[in-house]
């Protein structure tokens, strides 16, 4: 119930306006968001790199309905890719892109604009020796995102996909994408979805995650196991072993600020652990999704709002 309410709030412009007057450095925001600027993002990446962690950087922002704003987002990615390269942080750092931030939500020709913009980011990433992963948003965008992915992969086959175990369709999508060279991030899914398309209970989502992971681990692609769930992390290790996968033929991924000790522990075991590092001004929707995942975080958030005054 709390999760659904928070996820609805993540799309409320009025609440966003109220909450985002809070300085980004305050408590809970700083825990999950690496800063506003590309300099801060690169500094956070360098720190994680020193701990043996790989990174995927996300320039925050989504549901853009303004073509110029989409263009500015592309420029921000080009800027940060250049800065990562200058700092010697590629290829260990890549970027994650939400298509709705680069034009997908622009109406009739949204998919085409998003494809053109994503192509520019993929080219810049390749120029500095790294890759792009396309984040996955709510189910109304899944087909369009997978179509853009297929187009992008014709020129940039290294482009990563994200699939959400929460959706009933995902086991089938895993089968389609478990081929050689295909990088696929499997997550549970962070959006409010109707029963017609999505599993509704945690147990059903977890069971779906395991079925999807089996497909990916037994396939010939590169699975990216994006979860903080200790049970699923253990199962992933077991399935990788059963599929005779060596370390480096799959990776774990977790979010910046979530279970950082576990991130380091897995890296110290010799596993590839990639941290998803969001940065930028538009942190509201991202943060509220993180709060929805863990009710305890709401208390911290409420405290930081009160201390603002
Ligand atoms: P779950 O939510 O069941 O949490 C398991 C345990 O992890 C919790 O009991 C707690 O210990 C810890 N934990 C989880 N979240 C926490 C939090 N916010 N704060 C503190 N502890 C927490 N989703 C999506 O729809 N599209 C996408 O593109 C992506 N991309 C993405 C990339 C990466 C690298 C990750 C790790 C996740 C995503 N997600 C995503 C988000 C994902 O769908 C999911 O919402 C979160 O990862 C939480 O799910 P868990 O698998 O961690 O399990």
Short mmCIF file of C-alpha atoms and ligand atoms in Angstrom, two decimals:
data_model
loop_
_atom_site.label_atom_id
_atom_site.label_comp_id
_atom_site.label_asym_id
_atom_site.label_seq_id
_atom_site.Cartn_x
_atom_site.Cartn_y
_atom_site.Cartn_z
CA UNK A 1 0.00 0.00 0.00
CA UNK A 2 2.77 2.44 1.05
CA UNK A 3 4.76 1.36 -2.01
CA UNK A 4 1.84 2.14 -4.34
CA UNK A 5 1.22 5.52 -2.68
CA UNK A 6 4.88 6.51 -2.94
CA UNK A 7 5.11 5.35 -6.54
CA UNK A 8 2.06 7.49 -7.37
CA UNK A 9 3.76 10.44 -5.60
CA UNK A 10 6.89 9.89 -7.70
CA UNK A 11 4.85 11.23 -10.64
CA UNK A 12 3.28 14.20 -8.84
CA UNK A 13 4.58 17.51 -10.16
CA UNK A 14 3.20 19.44 -7.15
CA UNK A 15 4.86 17.26 -4.54
CA UNK A 16 8.04 17.32 -6.60
CA UNK A 17 8.06 21.12 -6.53
CA UNK A 18 7.65 21.13 -2.77
CA UNK A 19 10.29 18.52 -2.05
CA UNK A 20 12.96 19.59 -4.49
CA UNK A 21 13.54 22.91 -2.76
CA UNK A 22 15.59 20.77 -0.36
CA UNK A 23 19.35 21.12 -0.97
CA UNK A 24 20.71 18.04 -2.74
CA UNK A 25 23.33 17.56 -0.08
CA UNK A 26 20.79 16.93 2.64
CA UNK A 27 20.67 13.51 4.31
CA UNK A 28 18.77 10.95 2.34
CA UNK A 29 19.23 12.61 -1.08
CA UNK A 30 23.01 12.59 -0.72
CA UNK A 31 22.86 8.93 0.26
CA UNK A 32 21.29 7.89 -3.06
CA UNK A 33 22.42 10.66 -5.45
CA UNK A 34 26.09 11.39 -6.16
CA UNK A 35 25.69 15.16 -6.67
CA UNK A 36 24.47 17.63 -9.25
CA UNK A 37 27.36 18.11 -11.63
CA UNK A 38 29.37 15.83 -13.90
CA UNK A 39 32.45 16.73 -11.77
CA UNK A 40 30.74 15.32 -8.68
CA UNK A 41 29.62 12.25 -10.63
CA UNK A 42 33.16 11.63 -11.85
CA UNK A 43 34.56 12.12 -8.33
CA UNK A 44 32.08 9.54 -6.97
CA UNK A 45 33.04 7.18 -9.81
CA UNK A 46 36.74 7.58 -8.99
CA UNK A 47 36.04 6.70 -5.33
CA UNK A 48 34.14 3.55 -6.29
CA UNK A 49 36.84 2.63 -8.79
CA UNK A 50 39.43 2.79 -5.98
CA UNK A 51 37.30 0.19 -4.13
CA UNK A 52 37.39 -2.10 -7.17
CA UNK A 53 33.82 -1.33 -8.23
CA UNK A 54 32.66 -0.70 -11.81
CA UNK A 55 30.08 2.03 -12.41
CA UNK A 56 27.15 2.94 -14.64
CA UNK A 57 26.33 6.65 -14.46
CA UNK A 58 22.76 7.90 -14.83
CA UNK A 59 22.09 11.56 -15.59
CA UNK A 60 18.81 12.01 -13.72
CA UNK A 61 15.67 13.08 -15.56
CA UNK A 62 12.75 11.32 -17.21
CA UNK A 63 9.43 11.90 -18.98
CA UNK A 64 10.83 14.89 -20.87
CA UNK A 65 8.18 16.58 -23.01
CA UNK A 66 10.48 19.30 -24.31
CA UNK A 67 12.73 18.64 -27.28
CA UNK A 68 15.36 21.17 -26.11
CA UNK A 69 15.51 19.53 -22.70
CA UNK A 70 16.07 16.16 -24.41
CA UNK A 71 18.94 17.77 -26.33
CA UNK A 72 20.46 19.13 -23.10
CA UNK A 73 20.32 15.64 -21.61
CA UNK A 74 22.26 14.29 -24.57
CA UNK A 75 24.87 17.06 -24.10
CA UNK A 76 25.13 16.15 -20.41
CA UNK A 77 25.93 12.54 -21.36
CA UNK A 78 28.51 13.62 -23.93
CA UNK A 79 30.07 15.88 -21.32
CA UNK A 80 30.28 13.21 -18.64
CA UNK A 81 31.62 10.59 -21.06
CA UNK A 82 34.43 12.99 -22.01
CA UNK A 83 35.15 13.68 -18.34
CA UNK A 84 35.23 9.95 -17.49
CA UNK A 85 37.69 9.35 -20.30
CA UNK A 86 39.92 12.26 -19.25
CA UNK A 87 39.94 10.89 -15.69
CA UNK A 88 40.99 7.44 -16.98
CA UNK A 89 37.72 5.90 -15.80
CA UNK A 90 36.61 4.21 -19.03
CA UNK A 91 35.88 1.41 -19.78
CA UNK A 92 35.22 0.58 -16.12
CA UNK A 93 32.51 3.26 -16.05
CA UNK A 94 29.66 3.23 -18.59
CA UNK A 95 26.36 5.15 -18.72
CA UNK A 96 22.68 4.24 -18.29
CA UNK A 97 20.09 6.18 -20.29
CA UNK A 98 16.32 6.51 -19.89
CA UNK A 99 14.77 6.92 -23.32
CA UNK A 100 12.02 9.12 -21.85
CA UNK A 101 14.75 11.61 -20.93
CA UNK A 102 15.96 11.87 -24.53
CA UNK A 103 12.66 12.17 -26.39
CA UNK A 104 10.58 8.97 -26.12
CA UNK A 105 7.72 10.88 -24.43
CA UNK A 106 7.57 13.56 -27.15
CA UNK A 107 4.50 12.13 -28.89
CA UNK A 108 4.16 10.65 -32.37
CA UNK A 109 7.82 10.85 -33.41
CA UNK A 110 9.12 10.34 -29.84
CA UNK A 111 10.68 6.96 -30.57
CA UNK A 112 12.57 8.32 -33.56
CA UNK A 113 13.88 11.33 -31.59
CA UNK A 114 14.90 9.02 -28.74
CA UNK A 115 16.66 6.68 -31.18
CA UNK A 116 18.61 9.53 -32.80
CA UNK A 117 19.58 10.93 -29.41
CA UNK A 118 20.52 7.53 -27.99
CA UNK A 119 22.62 6.90 -31.09
CA UNK A 120 24.65 10.07 -30.37
CA UNK A 121 25.29 8.87 -26.83
CA UNK A 122 26.26 5.37 -28.01
CA UNK A 123 28.71 6.85 -30.52
CA UNK A 124 30.31 9.06 -27.86
CA UNK A 125 30.52 6.10 -25.49
CA UNK A 126 32.19 3.96 -28.11
CA UNK A 127 34.63 6.78 -28.92
CA UNK A 128 35.90 6.61 -25.34
CA UNK A 129 35.84 2.80 -25.26
CA UNK A 130 32.75 2.25 -23.14
CA UNK A 131 29.09 1.27 -23.42
CA UNK A 132 25.51 2.39 -22.85
CA UNK A 133 22.67 0.51 -21.16
CA UNK A 134 19.06 1.54 -21.84
CA UNK A 135 17.11 1.69 -18.59
CA UNK A 136 13.58 0.26 -18.69
CA UNK A 137 10.63 2.41 -17.58
CA UNK A 138 6.95 1.55 -17.06
CA UNK A 139 5.30 -1.17 -19.14
CA UNK A 140 3.71 1.24 -21.62
CA UNK A 141 7.23 1.91 -22.93
CA UNK A 142 8.59 -1.65 -23.04
CA UNK A 143 7.87 -2.38 -26.71
CA UNK A 144 9.14 0.99 -27.87
CA UNK A 145 12.31 0.66 -25.77
CA UNK A 146 13.02 -2.85 -27.09
CA UNK A 147 12.45 -1.61 -30.67
CA UNK A 148 14.92 1.25 -30.13
CA UNK A 149 17.36 -1.23 -28.59
CA UNK A 150 17.11 -3.51 -31.64
CA UNK A 151 17.81 -0.55 -33.96
CA UNK A 152 20.71 0.69 -31.85
CA UNK A 153 22.26 -2.76 -31.66
CA UNK A 154 22.61 -2.89 -35.44
CA UNK A 155 25.39 -0.32 -35.13
CA UNK A 156 26.20 -0.69 -31.42
CA UNK A 157 25.68 -4.36 -30.51
CA UNK A 158 27.33 -3.68 -27.14
CA UNK A 159 24.28 -1.65 -25.98
CA UNK A 160 22.80 -3.13 -22.82
CA UNK A 161 19.10 -3.86 -22.21
CA UNK A 162 17.12 -3.88 -18.97
CA UNK A 163 14.32 -6.36 -18.29
CA UNK A 164 11.97 -6.32 -15.28
CA UNK A 165 11.07 -9.63 -13.60
CA UNK A 166 7.87 -8.00 -12.35
CA UNK A 167 6.37 -8.09 -15.88
CA UNK A 168 4.68 -11.29 -17.02
CA UNK A 169 6.23 -10.98 -20.49
CA UNK A 170 9.83 -10.87 -19.26
CA UNK A 171 10.72 -14.58 -19.33
CA UNK A 172 9.94 -14.49 -23.07
CA UNK A 173 11.99 -11.30 -23.54
CA UNK A 174 14.90 -12.99 -21.72
CA UNK A 175 14.74 -15.88 -24.19
CA UNK A 176 14.85 -13.42 -27.10
CA UNK A 177 17.80 -11.50 -25.65
CA UNK A 178 19.96 -14.34 -24.25
CA UNK A 179 22.18 -14.52 -27.32
CA UNK A 180 25.92 -14.02 -27.72
CA UNK A 181 27.13 -10.47 -27.10
CA UNK A 182 23.82 -9.40 -25.55
CA UNK A 183 24.19 -7.54 -22.26
CA UNK A 184 20.99 -7.84 -20.23
CA UNK A 185 20.38 -6.28 -16.82
CA UNK A 186 17.70 -8.14 -14.91
CA UNK A 187 15.96 -6.17 -12.14
CA UNK A 188 12.70 -6.68 -10.25
CA UNK A 189 11.06 -3.52 -11.64
CA UNK A 190 10.45 -0.22 -9.87
CA UNK A 191 7.10 0.94 -11.28
CA UNK A 192 3.44 0.62 -10.25
CA UNK A 193 2.08 -1.88 -12.76
CA UNK A 194 -1.44 -3.35 -13.19
CA UNK A 195 -2.17 -6.99 -12.55
CA UNK A 196 -2.92 -7.56 -16.24
CA UNK A 197 0.76 -7.16 -17.09
CA UNK A 198 2.68 -7.65 -13.83
CA UNK A 199 3.07 -10.02 -10.90
CA UNK A 200 1.67 -8.33 -7.80
CA UNK A 201 3.27 -10.08 -4.84
CA UNK A 202 6.94 -10.04 -3.79
CA UNK A 203 7.00 -13.84 -3.84
CA UNK A 204 5.71 -13.99 -7.42
CA UNK A 205 8.18 -11.32 -8.56
CA UNK A 206 11.04 -13.22 -6.89
CA UNK A 207 9.98 -16.51 -8.51
CA UNK A 208 9.84 -14.78 -11.88
CA UNK A 209 13.31 -13.29 -11.23
CA UNK A 210 14.75 -16.78 -10.71
CA UNK A 211 13.07 -18.17 -13.86
CA UNK A 212 14.40 -15.23 -15.91
CA UNK A 213 17.86 -15.53 -14.39
CA UNK A 214 17.98 -19.22 -15.32
CA UNK A 215 17.26 -18.30 -18.94
CA UNK A 216 19.98 -15.63 -18.96
CA UNK A 217 22.63 -17.69 -17.14
CA UNK A 218 22.00 -20.70 -19.39
CA UNK A 219 22.05 -18.56 -22.52
CA UNK A 220 25.11 -17.17 -24.25
CA UNK A 221 24.70 -13.48 -23.43
CA UNK A 222 26.12 -11.41 -20.58
CA UNK A 223 23.71 -11.36 -17.60
CA UNK A 224 23.81 -8.33 -15.28
CA UNK A 225 22.22 -9.34 -11.99
CA UNK A 226 20.74 -6.11 -10.62
CA UNK A 227 19.40 -6.77 -7.14
CA UNK A 228 20.22 -6.13 -3.48
CA UNK A 229 18.23 -9.16 -2.42
CA UNK A 230 20.65 -11.45 -0.54
CA UNK A 231 18.71 -14.58 -1.53
CA UNK A 232 18.74 -13.70 -5.23
CA UNK A 233 22.45 -12.82 -5.09
CA UNK A 234 23.12 -16.31 -3.66
CA UNK A 235 20.91 -17.97 -6.28
CA UNK A 236 22.67 -16.02 -9.06
CA UNK A 237 26.05 -17.37 -7.87
CA UNK A 238 24.65 -20.88 -7.81
CA UNK A 239 23.12 -20.62 -11.28
CA UNK A 240 26.34 -19.17 -12.69
CA UNK A 241 28.23 -22.17 -11.25
CA UNK A 242 25.71 -24.66 -12.66
CA UNK A 243 25.96 -23.03 -16.08
CA UNK A 244 29.78 -23.32 -15.89
CA UNK A 245 30.15 -19.59 -16.14
CA UNK A 246 33.49 -18.10 -15.16
CA UNK A 247 33.67 -14.80 -13.27
CA UNK A 248 33.63 -11.96 -15.77
CA UNK A 249 31.01 -13.65 -18.00
CA UNK A 250 28.26 -12.07 -15.87
CA UNK A 251 28.16 -9.28 -13.31
CA UNK A 252 26.30 -8.05 -10.25
CA UNK A 253 24.83 -4.56 -10.07
CA UNK A 254 23.52 -2.50 -7.15
CA UNK A 255 22.41 1.08 -6.62
CA UNK A 256 24.63 3.81 -5.19
CA UNK A 257 24.02 4.01 -1.44
CA UNK A 258 22.27 0.64 -1.12
CA UNK A 259 24.18 -2.15 0.69
CA UNK A 260 27.63 -0.59 0.02
CA UNK A 261 29.39 -3.17 2.23
CA UNK A 262 27.88 -6.01 0.23
CA UNK A 263 29.04 -4.28 -2.96
CA UNK A 264 32.63 -4.26 -1.67
CA UNK A 265 32.38 -7.82 -0.35
CA UNK A 266 31.38 -9.19 -3.76
CA UNK A 267 34.11 -7.18 -5.49
CA UNK A 268 36.69 -8.52 -3.02
CA UNK A 269 35.61 -12.05 -3.91
CA UNK A 270 36.65 -11.27 -7.48
CA UNK A 271 33.13 -10.75 -8.84
CA UNK A 272 32.40 -7.87 -11.19
CA UNK A 273 30.20 -5.49 -9.19
CA UNK A 274 28.83 -2.43 -10.96
CA UNK A 275 27.26 0.44 -9.03
CA UNK A 276 24.47 2.46 -10.65
CA UNK A 277 25.33 6.08 -9.82
CA UNK A 278 22.66 8.73 -10.44
CA UNK A 279 23.52 12.43 -10.47
CA UNK A 280 21.90 15.70 -11.52
CA UNK A 281 19.16 18.07 -10.40
CA UNK A 282 16.14 15.96 -11.27
CA UNK A 283 16.45 13.47 -8.45
CA UNK A 284 12.86 13.53 -7.14
CA UNK A 285 11.22 10.60 -9.01
CA UNK A 286 14.33 8.43 -8.60
CA UNK A 287 14.51 9.10 -4.88
CA UNK A 288 10.83 8.38 -4.28
CA UNK A 289 11.19 5.01 -6.06
CA UNK A 290 14.06 4.20 -3.66
CA UNK A 291 11.88 5.16 -0.68
CA UNK A 292 9.10 2.93 -1.97
CA UNK A 293 11.48 -0.03 -1.92
CA UNK A 294 12.26 0.32 1.75
CA UNK A 295 9.72 1.88 4.12
CA UNK A 296 12.47 2.52 6.74
CA UNK A 297 13.95 5.07 4.32
CA UNK A 298 10.77 7.14 4.51
CA UNK A 299 11.48 8.00 8.16
CA UNK A 300 14.96 9.28 7.27
CA UNK A 301 13.47 11.27 4.42
CA UNK A 302 10.77 12.83 6.63
CA UNK A 303 13.47 13.82 9.16
CA UNK A 304 15.56 15.51 6.49
CA UNK A 305 12.50 17.43 5.28
CA UNK A 306 11.78 18.64 8.81
CA UNK A 307 15.39 19.65 9.45
CA UNK A 308 15.24 21.72 6.24
CA UNK A 309 12.98 24.19 8.02
P1 LIG B 1 13.96 -5.71 -2.86
O1 LIG B 1 13.31 -4.39 -3.11
O2 LIG B 1 13.11 -6.90 -2.55
O3 LIG B 1 15.08 -5.53 -1.79
C1 LIG B 1 15.85 -6.59 -1.25
C2 LIG B 1 16.69 -6.04 -0.10
O4 LIG B 1 17.63 -5.09 -0.58
C3 LIG B 1 15.90 -5.28 0.94
O5 LIG B 1 15.35 -6.13 1.91
C4 LIG B 1 16.94 -4.34 1.50
O6 LIG B 1 17.78 -5.02 2.40
C5 LIG B 1 17.74 -3.97 0.29
N1 LIG B 1 17.22 -2.78 -0.40
C6 LIG B 1 16.55 -2.76 -1.57
N2 LIG B 1 16.25 -1.50 -1.94
C7 LIG B 1 16.73 -0.70 -0.97
C8 LIG B 1 16.73 0.70 -0.79
N3 LIG B 1 16.18 1.53 -1.69
N4 LIG B 1 17.32 1.19 0.33
C9 LIG B 1 17.91 0.37 1.22
N5 LIG B 1 17.94 -0.99 1.09
C10 LIG B 1 17.36 -1.51 0.03
N6 LIG B 1 14.15 -0.73 -12.14
C11 LIG B 1 13.46 -0.48 -13.29
O7 LIG B 1 12.23 -0.60 -13.30
N7 LIG B 1 14.14 -0.13 -14.42
C12 LIG B 1 15.49 -0.03 -14.47
O8 LIG B 1 16.06 0.30 -15.51
C13 LIG B 1 16.22 -0.30 -13.28
N8 LIG B 1 17.58 -0.23 -13.25
C14 LIG B 1 18.25 -0.68 -12.13
C15 LIG B 1 19.63 -0.77 -12.14
C16 LIG B 1 20.30 -1.33 -11.06
C17 LIG B 1 21.77 -1.45 -11.11
C18 LIG B 1 19.57 -1.77 -9.91
C19 LIG B 1 20.25 -2.41 -8.74
C20 LIG B 1 18.21 -1.65 -9.88
C21 LIG B 1 17.54 -1.09 -10.97
N9 LIG B 1 16.16 -0.94 -10.94
C22 LIG B 1 15.50 -0.65 -12.12
C23 LIG B 1 15.41 -1.01 -9.66
C24 LIG B 1 14.86 -2.40 -9.40
O9 LIG B 1 13.85 -2.71 -10.29
C25 LIG B 1 14.32 -2.52 -7.96
O10 LIG B 1 13.27 -1.61 -7.80
C26 LIG B 1 15.35 -2.27 -6.88
O11 LIG B 1 16.59 -2.80 -7.24
C27 LIG B 1 14.93 -2.96 -5.58
O12 LIG B 1 14.76 -4.33 -5.79
P2 LIG B 1 15.73 -5.45 -5.18
O13 LIG B 1 16.00 -6.43 -6.27
O14 LIG B 1 16.92 -4.86 -4.58
O15 LIG B 1 14.83 -6.22 -4.14
#
